[in-house]
PDB file of C-alpha atoms in Angstrom:
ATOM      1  CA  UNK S 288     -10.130  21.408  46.069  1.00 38.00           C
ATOM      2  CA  UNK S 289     -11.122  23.498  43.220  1.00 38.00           C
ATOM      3  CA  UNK S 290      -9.025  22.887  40.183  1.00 40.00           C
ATOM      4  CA  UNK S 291      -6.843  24.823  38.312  1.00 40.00           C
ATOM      5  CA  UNK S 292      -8.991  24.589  35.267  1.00 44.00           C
ATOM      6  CA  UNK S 293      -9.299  25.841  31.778  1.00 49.00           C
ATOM      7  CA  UNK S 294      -9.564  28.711  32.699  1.00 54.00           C
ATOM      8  CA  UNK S 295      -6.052  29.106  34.295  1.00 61.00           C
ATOM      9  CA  UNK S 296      -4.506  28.016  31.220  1.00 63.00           C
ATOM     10  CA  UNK S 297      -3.552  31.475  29.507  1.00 67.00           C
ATOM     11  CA  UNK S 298      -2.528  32.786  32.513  1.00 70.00           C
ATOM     12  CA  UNK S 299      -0.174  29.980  33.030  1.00 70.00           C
ATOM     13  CA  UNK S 300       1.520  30.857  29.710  1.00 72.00           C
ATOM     14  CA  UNK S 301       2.064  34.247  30.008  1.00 77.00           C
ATOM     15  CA  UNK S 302       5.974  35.156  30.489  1.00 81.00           C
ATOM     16  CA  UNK S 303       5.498  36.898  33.858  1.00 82.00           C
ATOM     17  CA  UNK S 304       3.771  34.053  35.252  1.00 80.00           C
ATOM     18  CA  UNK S 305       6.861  31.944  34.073  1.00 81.00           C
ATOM     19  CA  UNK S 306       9.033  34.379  35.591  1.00 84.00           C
ATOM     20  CA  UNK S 307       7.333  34.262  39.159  1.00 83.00           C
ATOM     21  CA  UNK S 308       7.867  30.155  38.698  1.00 88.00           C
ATOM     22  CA  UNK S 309      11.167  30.645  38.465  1.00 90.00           C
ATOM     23  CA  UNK S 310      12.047  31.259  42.378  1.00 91.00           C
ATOM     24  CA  UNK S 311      10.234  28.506  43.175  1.00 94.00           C
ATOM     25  CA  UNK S 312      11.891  25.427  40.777  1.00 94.00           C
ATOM     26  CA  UNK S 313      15.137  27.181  42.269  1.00 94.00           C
ATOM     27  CA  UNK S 314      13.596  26.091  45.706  1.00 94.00           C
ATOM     28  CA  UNK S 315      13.471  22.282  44.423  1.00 94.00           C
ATOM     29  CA  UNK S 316      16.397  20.171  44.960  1.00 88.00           C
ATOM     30  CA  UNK S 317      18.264  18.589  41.827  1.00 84.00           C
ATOM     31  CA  UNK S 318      19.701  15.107  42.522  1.00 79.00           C
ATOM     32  CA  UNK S 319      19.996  11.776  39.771  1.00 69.00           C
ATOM     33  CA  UNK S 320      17.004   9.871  40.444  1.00 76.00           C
ATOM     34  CA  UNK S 321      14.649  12.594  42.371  1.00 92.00           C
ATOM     35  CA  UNK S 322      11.109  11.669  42.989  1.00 97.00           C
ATOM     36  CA  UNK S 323       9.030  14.333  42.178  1.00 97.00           C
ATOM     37  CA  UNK S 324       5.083  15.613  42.521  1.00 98.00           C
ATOM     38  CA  UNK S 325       3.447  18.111  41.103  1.00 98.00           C
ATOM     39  CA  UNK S 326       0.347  18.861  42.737  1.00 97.00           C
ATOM     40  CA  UNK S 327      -2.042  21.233  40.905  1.00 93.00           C
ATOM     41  CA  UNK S 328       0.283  20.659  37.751  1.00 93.00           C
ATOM     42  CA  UNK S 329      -2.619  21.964  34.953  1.00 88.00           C
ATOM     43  CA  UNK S 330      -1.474  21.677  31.703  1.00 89.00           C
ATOM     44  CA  UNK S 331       2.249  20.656  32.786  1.00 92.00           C
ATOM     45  CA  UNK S 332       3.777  23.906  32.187  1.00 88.00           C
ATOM     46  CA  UNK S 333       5.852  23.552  35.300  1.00 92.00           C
ATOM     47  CA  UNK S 334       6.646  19.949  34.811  1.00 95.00           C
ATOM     48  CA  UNK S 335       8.236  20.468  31.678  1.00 93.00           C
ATOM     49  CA  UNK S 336      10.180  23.439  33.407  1.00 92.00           C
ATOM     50  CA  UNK S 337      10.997  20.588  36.096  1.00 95.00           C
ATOM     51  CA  UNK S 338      12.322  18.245  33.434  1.00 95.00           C
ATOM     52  CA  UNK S 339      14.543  20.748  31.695  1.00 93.00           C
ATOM     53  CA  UNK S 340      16.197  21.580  34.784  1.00 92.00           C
ATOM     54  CA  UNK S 341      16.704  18.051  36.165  1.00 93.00           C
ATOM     55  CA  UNK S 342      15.927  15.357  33.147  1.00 92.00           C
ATOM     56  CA  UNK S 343      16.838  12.523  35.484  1.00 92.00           C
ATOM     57  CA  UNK S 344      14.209  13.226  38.135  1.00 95.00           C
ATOM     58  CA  UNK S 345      11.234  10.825  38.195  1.00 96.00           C
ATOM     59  CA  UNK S 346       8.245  13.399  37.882  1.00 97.00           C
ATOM     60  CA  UNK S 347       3.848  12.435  38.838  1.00 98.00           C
ATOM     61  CA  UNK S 348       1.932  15.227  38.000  1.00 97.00           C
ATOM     62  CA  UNK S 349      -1.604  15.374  39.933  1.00 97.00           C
ATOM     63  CA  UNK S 350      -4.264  17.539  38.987  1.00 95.00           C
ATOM     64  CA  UNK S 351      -8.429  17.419  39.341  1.00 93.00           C
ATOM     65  CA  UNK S 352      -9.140  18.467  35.432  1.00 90.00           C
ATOM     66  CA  UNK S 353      -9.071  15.437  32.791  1.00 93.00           C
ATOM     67  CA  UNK S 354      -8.529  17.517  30.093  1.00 90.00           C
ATOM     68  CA  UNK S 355      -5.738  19.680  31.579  1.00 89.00           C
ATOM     69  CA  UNK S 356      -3.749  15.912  31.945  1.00 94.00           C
ATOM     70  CA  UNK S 357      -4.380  14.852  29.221  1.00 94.00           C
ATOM     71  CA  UNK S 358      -2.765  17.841  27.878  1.00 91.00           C
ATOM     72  CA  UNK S 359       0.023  17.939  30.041  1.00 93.00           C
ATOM     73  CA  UNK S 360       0.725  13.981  28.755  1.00 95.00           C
ATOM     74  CA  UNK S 361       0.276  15.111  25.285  1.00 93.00           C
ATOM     75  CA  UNK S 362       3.199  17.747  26.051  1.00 87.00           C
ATOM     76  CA  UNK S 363       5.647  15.403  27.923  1.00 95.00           C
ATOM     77  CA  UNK S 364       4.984  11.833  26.726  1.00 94.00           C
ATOM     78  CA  UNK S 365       6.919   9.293  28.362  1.00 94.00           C
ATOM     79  CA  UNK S 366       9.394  11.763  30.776  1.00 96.00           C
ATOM     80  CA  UNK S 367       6.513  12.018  33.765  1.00 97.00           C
ATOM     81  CA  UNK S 368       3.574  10.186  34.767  1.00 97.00           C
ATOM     82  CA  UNK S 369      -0.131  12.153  35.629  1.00 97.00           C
ATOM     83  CA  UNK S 370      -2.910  10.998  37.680  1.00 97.00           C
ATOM     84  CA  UNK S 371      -6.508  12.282  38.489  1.00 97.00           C
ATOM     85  CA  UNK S 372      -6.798  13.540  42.098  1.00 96.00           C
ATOM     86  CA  UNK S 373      -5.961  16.626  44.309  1.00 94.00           C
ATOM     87  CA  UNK S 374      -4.048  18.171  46.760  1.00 96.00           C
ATOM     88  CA  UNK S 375      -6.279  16.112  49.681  1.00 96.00           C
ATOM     89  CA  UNK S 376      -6.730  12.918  48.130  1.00 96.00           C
ATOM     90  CA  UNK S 377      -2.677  12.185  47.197  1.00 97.00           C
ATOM     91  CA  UNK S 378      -2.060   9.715  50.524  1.00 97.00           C
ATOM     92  CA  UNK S 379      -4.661   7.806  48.644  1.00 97.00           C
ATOM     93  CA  UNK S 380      -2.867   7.278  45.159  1.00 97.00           C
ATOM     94  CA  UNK S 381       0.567   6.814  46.527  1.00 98.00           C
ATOM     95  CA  UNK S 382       2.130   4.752  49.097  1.00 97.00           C
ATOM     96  CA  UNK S 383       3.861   6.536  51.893  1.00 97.00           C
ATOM     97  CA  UNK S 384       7.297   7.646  51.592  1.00 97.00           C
ATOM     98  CA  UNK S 385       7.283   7.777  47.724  1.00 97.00           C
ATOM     99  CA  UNK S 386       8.086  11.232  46.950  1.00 97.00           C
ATOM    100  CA  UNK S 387      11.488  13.248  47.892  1.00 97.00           C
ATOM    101  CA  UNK S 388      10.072  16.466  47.052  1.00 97.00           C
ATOM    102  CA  UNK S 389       6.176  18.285  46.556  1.00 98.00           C
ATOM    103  CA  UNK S 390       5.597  21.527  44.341  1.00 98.00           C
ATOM    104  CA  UNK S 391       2.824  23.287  44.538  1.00 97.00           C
ATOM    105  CA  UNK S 392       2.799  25.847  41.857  1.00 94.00           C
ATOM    106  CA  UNK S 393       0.316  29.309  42.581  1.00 89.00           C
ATOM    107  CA  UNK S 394      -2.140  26.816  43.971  1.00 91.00           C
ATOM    108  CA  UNK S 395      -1.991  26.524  47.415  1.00 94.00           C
ATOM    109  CA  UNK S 396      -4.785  29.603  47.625  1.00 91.00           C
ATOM    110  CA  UNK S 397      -7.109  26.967  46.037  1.00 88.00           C
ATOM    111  CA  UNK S 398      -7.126  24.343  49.021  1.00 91.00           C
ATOM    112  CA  UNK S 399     -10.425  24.678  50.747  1.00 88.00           C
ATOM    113  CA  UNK S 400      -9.017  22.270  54.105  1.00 93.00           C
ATOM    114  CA  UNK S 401      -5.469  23.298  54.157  1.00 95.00           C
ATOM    115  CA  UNK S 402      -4.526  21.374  56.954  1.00 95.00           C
ATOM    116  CA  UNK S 403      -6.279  18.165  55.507  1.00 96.00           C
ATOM    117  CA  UNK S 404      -3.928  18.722  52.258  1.00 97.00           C
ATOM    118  CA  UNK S 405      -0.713  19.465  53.768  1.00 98.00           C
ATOM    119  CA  UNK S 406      -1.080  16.438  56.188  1.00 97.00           C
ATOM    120  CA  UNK S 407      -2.053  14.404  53.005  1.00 98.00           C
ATOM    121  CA  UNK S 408       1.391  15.796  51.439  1.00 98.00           C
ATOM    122  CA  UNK S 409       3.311  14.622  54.092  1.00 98.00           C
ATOM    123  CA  UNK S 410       2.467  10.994  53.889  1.00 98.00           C
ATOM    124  CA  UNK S 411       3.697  10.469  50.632  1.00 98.00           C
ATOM    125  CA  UNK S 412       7.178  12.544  51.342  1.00 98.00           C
ATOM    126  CA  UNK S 413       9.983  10.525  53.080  1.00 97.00           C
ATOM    127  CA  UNK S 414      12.199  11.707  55.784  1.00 97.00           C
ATOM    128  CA  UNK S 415      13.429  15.028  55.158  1.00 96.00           C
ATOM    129  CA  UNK S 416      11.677  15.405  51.679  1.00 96.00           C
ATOM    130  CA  UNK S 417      10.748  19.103  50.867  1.00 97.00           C
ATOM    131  CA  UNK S 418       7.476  20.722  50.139  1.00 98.00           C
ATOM    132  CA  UNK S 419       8.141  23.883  48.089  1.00 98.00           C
ATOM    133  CA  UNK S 420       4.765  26.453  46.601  1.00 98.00           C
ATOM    134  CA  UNK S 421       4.382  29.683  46.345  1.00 96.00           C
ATOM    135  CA  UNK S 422       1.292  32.127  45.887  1.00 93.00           C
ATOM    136  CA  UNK S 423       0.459  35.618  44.559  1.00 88.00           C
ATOM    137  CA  UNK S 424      -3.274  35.445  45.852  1.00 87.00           C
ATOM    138  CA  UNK S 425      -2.890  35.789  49.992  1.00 91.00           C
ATOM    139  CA  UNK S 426      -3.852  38.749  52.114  1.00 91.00           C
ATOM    140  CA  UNK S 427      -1.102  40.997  52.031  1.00 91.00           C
ATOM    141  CA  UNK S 428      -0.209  40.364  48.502  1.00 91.00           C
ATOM    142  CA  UNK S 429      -1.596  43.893  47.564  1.00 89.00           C
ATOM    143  CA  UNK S 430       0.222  47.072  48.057  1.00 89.00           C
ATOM    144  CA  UNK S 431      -2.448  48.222  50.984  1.00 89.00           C
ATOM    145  CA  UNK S 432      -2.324  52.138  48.841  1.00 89.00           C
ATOM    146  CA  UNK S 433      -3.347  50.773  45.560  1.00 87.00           C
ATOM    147  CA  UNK S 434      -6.992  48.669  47.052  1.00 87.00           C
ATOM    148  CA  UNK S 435      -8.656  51.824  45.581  1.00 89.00           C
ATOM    149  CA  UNK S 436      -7.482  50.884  42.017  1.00 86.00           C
ATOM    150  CA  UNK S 437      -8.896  47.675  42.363  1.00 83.00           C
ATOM    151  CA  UNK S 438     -11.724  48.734  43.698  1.00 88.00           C
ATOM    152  CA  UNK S 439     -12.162  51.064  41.047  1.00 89.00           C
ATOM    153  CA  UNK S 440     -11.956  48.458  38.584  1.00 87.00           C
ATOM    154  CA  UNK S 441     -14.650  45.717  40.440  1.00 89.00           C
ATOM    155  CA  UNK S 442     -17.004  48.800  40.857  1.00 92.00           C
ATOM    156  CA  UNK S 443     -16.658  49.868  36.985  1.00 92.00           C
ATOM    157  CA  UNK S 444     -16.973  46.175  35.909  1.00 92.00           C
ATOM    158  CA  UNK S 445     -20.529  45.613  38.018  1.00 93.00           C
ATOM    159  CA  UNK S 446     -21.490  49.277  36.699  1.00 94.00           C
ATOM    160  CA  UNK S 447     -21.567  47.701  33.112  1.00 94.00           C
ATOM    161  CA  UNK S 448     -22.607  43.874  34.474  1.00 93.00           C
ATOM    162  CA  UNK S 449     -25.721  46.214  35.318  1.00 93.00           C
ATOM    163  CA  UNK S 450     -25.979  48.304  32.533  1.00 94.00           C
ATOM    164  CA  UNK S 451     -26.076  45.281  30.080  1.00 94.00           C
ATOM    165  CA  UNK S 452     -28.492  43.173  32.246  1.00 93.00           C
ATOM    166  CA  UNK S 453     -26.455  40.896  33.847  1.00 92.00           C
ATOM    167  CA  UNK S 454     -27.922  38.585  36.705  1.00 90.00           C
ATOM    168  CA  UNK S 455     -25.306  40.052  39.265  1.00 90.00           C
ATOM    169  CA  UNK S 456     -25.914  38.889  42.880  1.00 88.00           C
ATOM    170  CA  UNK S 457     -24.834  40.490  45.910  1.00 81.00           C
ATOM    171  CA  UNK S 458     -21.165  40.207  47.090  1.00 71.00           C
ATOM    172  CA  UNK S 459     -20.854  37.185  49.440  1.00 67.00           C
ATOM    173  CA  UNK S 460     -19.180  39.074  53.102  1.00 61.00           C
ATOM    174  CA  UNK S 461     -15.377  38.647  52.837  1.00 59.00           C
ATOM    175  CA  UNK S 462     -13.170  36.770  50.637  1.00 65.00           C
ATOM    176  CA  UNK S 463     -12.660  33.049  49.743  1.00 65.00           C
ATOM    177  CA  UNK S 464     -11.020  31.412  52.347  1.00 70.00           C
ATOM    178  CA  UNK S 465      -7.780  30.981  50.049  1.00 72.00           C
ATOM    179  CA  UNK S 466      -7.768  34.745  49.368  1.00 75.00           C
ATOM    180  CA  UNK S 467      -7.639  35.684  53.750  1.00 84.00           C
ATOM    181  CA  UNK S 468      -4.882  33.348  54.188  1.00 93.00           C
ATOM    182  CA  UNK S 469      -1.395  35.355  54.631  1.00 94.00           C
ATOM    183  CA  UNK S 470       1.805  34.185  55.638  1.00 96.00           C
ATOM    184  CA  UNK S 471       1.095  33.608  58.910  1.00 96.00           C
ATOM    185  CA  UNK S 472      -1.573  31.504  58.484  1.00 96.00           C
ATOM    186  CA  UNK S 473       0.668  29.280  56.208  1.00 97.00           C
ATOM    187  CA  UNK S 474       3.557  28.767  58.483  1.00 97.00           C
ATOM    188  CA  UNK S 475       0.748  27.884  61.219  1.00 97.00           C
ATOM    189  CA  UNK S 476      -0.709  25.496  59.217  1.00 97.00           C
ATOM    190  CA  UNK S 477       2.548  24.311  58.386  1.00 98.00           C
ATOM    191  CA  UNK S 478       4.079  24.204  62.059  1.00 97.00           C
ATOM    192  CA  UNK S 479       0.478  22.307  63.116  1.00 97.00           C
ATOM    193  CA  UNK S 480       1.275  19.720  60.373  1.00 97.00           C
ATOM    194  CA  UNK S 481       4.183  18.577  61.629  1.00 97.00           C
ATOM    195  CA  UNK S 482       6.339  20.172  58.665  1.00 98.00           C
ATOM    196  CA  UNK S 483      10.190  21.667  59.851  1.00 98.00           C
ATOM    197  CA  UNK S 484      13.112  23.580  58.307  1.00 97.00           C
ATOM    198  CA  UNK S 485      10.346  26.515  57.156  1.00 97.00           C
ATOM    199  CA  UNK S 486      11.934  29.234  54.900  1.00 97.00           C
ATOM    200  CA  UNK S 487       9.799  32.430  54.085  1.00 97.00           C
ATOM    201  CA  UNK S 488      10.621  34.724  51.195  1.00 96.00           C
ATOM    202  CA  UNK S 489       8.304  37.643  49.530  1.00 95.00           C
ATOM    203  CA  UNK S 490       8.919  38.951  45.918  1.00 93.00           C
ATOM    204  CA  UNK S 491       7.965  42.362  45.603  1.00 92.00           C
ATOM    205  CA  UNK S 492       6.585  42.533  41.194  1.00 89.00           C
ATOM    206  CA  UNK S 493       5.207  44.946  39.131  1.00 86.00           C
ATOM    207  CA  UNK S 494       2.886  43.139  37.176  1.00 81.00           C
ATOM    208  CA  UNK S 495       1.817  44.533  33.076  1.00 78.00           C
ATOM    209  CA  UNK S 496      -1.762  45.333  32.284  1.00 77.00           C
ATOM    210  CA  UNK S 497      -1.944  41.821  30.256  1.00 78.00           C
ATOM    211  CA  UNK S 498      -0.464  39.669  32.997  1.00 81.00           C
ATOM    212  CA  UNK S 499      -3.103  41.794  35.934  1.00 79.00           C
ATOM    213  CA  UNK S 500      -6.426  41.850  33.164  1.00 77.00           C
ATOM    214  CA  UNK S 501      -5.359  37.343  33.039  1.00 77.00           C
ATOM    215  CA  UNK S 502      -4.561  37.173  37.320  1.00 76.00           C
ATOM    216  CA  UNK S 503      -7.983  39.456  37.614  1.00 74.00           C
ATOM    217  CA  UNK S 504     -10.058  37.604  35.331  1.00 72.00           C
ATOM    218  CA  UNK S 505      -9.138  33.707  36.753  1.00 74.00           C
ATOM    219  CA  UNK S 506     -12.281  32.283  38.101  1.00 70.00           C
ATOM    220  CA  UNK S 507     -11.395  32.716  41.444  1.00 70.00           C
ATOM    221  CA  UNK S 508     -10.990  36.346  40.974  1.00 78.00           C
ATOM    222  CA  UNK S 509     -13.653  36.965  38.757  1.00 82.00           C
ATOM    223  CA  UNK S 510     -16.686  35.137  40.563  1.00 79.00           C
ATOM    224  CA  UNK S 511     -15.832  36.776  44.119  1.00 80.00           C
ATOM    225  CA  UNK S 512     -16.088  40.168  42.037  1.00 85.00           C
ATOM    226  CA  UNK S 513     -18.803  39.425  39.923  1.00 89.00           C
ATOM    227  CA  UNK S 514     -21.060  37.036  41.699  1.00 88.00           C
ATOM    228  CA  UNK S 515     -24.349  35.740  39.887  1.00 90.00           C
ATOM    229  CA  UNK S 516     -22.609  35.549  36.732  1.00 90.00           C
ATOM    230  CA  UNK S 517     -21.122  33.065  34.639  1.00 86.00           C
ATOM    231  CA  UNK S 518     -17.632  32.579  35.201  1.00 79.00           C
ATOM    232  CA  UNK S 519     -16.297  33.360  31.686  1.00 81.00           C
ATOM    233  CA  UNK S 520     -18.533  36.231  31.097  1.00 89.00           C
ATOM    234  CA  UNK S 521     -17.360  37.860  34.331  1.00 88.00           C
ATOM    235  CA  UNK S 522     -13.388  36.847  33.789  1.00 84.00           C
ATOM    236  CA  UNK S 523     -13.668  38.413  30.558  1.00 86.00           C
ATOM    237  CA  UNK S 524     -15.777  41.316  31.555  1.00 90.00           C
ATOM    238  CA  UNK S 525     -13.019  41.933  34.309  1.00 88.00           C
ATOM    239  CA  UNK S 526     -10.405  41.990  31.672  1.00 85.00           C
ATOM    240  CA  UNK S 527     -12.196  44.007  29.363  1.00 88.00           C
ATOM    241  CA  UNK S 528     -13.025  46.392  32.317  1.00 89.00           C
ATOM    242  CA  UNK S 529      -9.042  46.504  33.093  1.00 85.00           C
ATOM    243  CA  UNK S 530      -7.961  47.428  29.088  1.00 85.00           C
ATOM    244  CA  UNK S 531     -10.303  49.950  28.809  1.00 87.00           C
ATOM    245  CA  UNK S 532      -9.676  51.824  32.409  1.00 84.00           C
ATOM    246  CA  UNK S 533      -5.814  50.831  31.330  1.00 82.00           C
ATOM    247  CA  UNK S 534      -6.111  52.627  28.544  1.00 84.00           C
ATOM    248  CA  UNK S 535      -7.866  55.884  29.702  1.00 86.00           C
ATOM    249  CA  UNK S 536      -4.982  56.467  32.310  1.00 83.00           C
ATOM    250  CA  UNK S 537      -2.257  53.465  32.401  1.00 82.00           C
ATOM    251  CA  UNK S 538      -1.125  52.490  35.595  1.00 81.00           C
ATOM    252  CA  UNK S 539       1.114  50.563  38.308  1.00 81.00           C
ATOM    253  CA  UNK S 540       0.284  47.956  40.494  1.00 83.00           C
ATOM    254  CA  UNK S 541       2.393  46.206  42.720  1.00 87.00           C
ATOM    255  CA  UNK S 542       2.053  42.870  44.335  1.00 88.00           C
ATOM    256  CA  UNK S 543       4.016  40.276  46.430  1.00 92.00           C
ATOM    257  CA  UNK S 544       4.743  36.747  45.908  1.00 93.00           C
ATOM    258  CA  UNK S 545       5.463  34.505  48.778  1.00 96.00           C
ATOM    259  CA  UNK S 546       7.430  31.477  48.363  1.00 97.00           C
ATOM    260  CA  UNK S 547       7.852  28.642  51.320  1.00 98.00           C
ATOM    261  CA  UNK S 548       9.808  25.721  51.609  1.00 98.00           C
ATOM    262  CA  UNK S 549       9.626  23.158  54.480  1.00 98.00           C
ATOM    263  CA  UNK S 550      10.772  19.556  55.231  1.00 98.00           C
ATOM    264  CA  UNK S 551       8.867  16.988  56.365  1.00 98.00           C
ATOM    265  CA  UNK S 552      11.060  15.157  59.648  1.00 96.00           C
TER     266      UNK S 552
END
């Protein structure tokens, strides 16, 4: 699994992002005592939103990036526990049946073997435990009448990749796999892993220029767009591409959010 790195970190601040969270902790249970992990957890931004809502709960926060746990201790002390490791490896850093309930927050679209990390997640949860994530970045997220705006802005952003003598390479064909998932391949993967109980629910937003210049420059984005280049030149090519053609004629964009929550038997 490719982390949620640095790179992730501003978007993960930004109050829109927060707001999109907000569905999901609503999807986790609140009970005196709850076991808790938070797969993909970053910097801990969600964990602490965990905490506030349920100070009781016993929280592990798992994430690939050092430096993004160490932060995420540095933020929470004592209240939760982090460990090295992703989505794939957790049935290998915790015993089975240790965990009532696993969040995955806007990371599932980074799993590169789905099926090898939801089967991994369902080791560690007990009987009837609940898997809850969510994801902006599927196929079908877009609004299929605004694909010419981002078009627009990839083709404007390799225009001046070109202009300024930027190694771009040609597009690879398609997307990343994470990126031509949609909901249907989630509940299949979810359905083939054994997982139950699966609710579906899509949150239409209207995301600001700031929040859509941070979701289009994450390196994800940004290196399928701009391939050849360094990651952080092309993230913040993208969202200097995205001010300026903001600011010549602002604009709209909508986009869904899917949230899922399932229970392991």
């Amino acid at each position: 699994m490719n982390a949620p790195s640095m790179e992730y970190a501003e978007l993960r601040l930004d109050p829109e992002y927060a707001e999109l969270n907000r569905m999901l902790l609503d999807l986790v249970p609140v009970g005196s005592g709850t076991a808790v992990l938070d797969v993909g957890c970053g910097d801990g931004a969600v964990s602490e939103q965990l905490l506030q809502r349920d100070p009781a709960m016993s929280l592990v926060g798992v994430d690939p990036d050092p430096a993004l746990l160490a932060a995420a201790q540095a933020r929470l002390g004592d209240r939760a526990r982090f460990v090295v490791g992703d989505a794939s490896a957790v049935s290998r850093l915790f015993p089975p049946d240790s965990f009532d309930t696993v969040v995955l927050a806007n990371c599932i679209h980074l799993f590169p073997d789905l099926r090898e990390a939801l089967d991994a997640i369902g080791r560690v949860l007990v009987s009837g435990g609940r898997l809850v994530f969510n994801s902006a970045l599927y196929s079908g997220a877009e609004d299929p009448a605004e694909l010419p705006l981002y078009a627009e802005l990839i083709g404007t952003a390799r225009r001046v990749a070109r202009m300024r003598g930027l190694p771009l390479a040609r597009p690879a064909a398609g997307k990343p796999s994470g990126l031509r998932r949609n909901v249907g391949d989630y509940q299949a993967a979810l359905d083939t892993s054994g997982f139950t109980g699966v609710v579906t629910t899509e949150r239409v937003f209207t995301p600001g220029p700031r929040f859509l210049a941070k979701l289009c420059s994450t390196p994800m984005f940004a290196t399928g767009a701009l391939p050849g280049i360094d990651r952080h030149t092309a993230a913040a090519l993208l969202a200097e591409t995205m001010e300026q053609q903001y600011a010549r004629a602002p604009f709209t964009l909508t986009r869904r959010c899917v949230y899922f929550s399932a229970v392991w038997p």
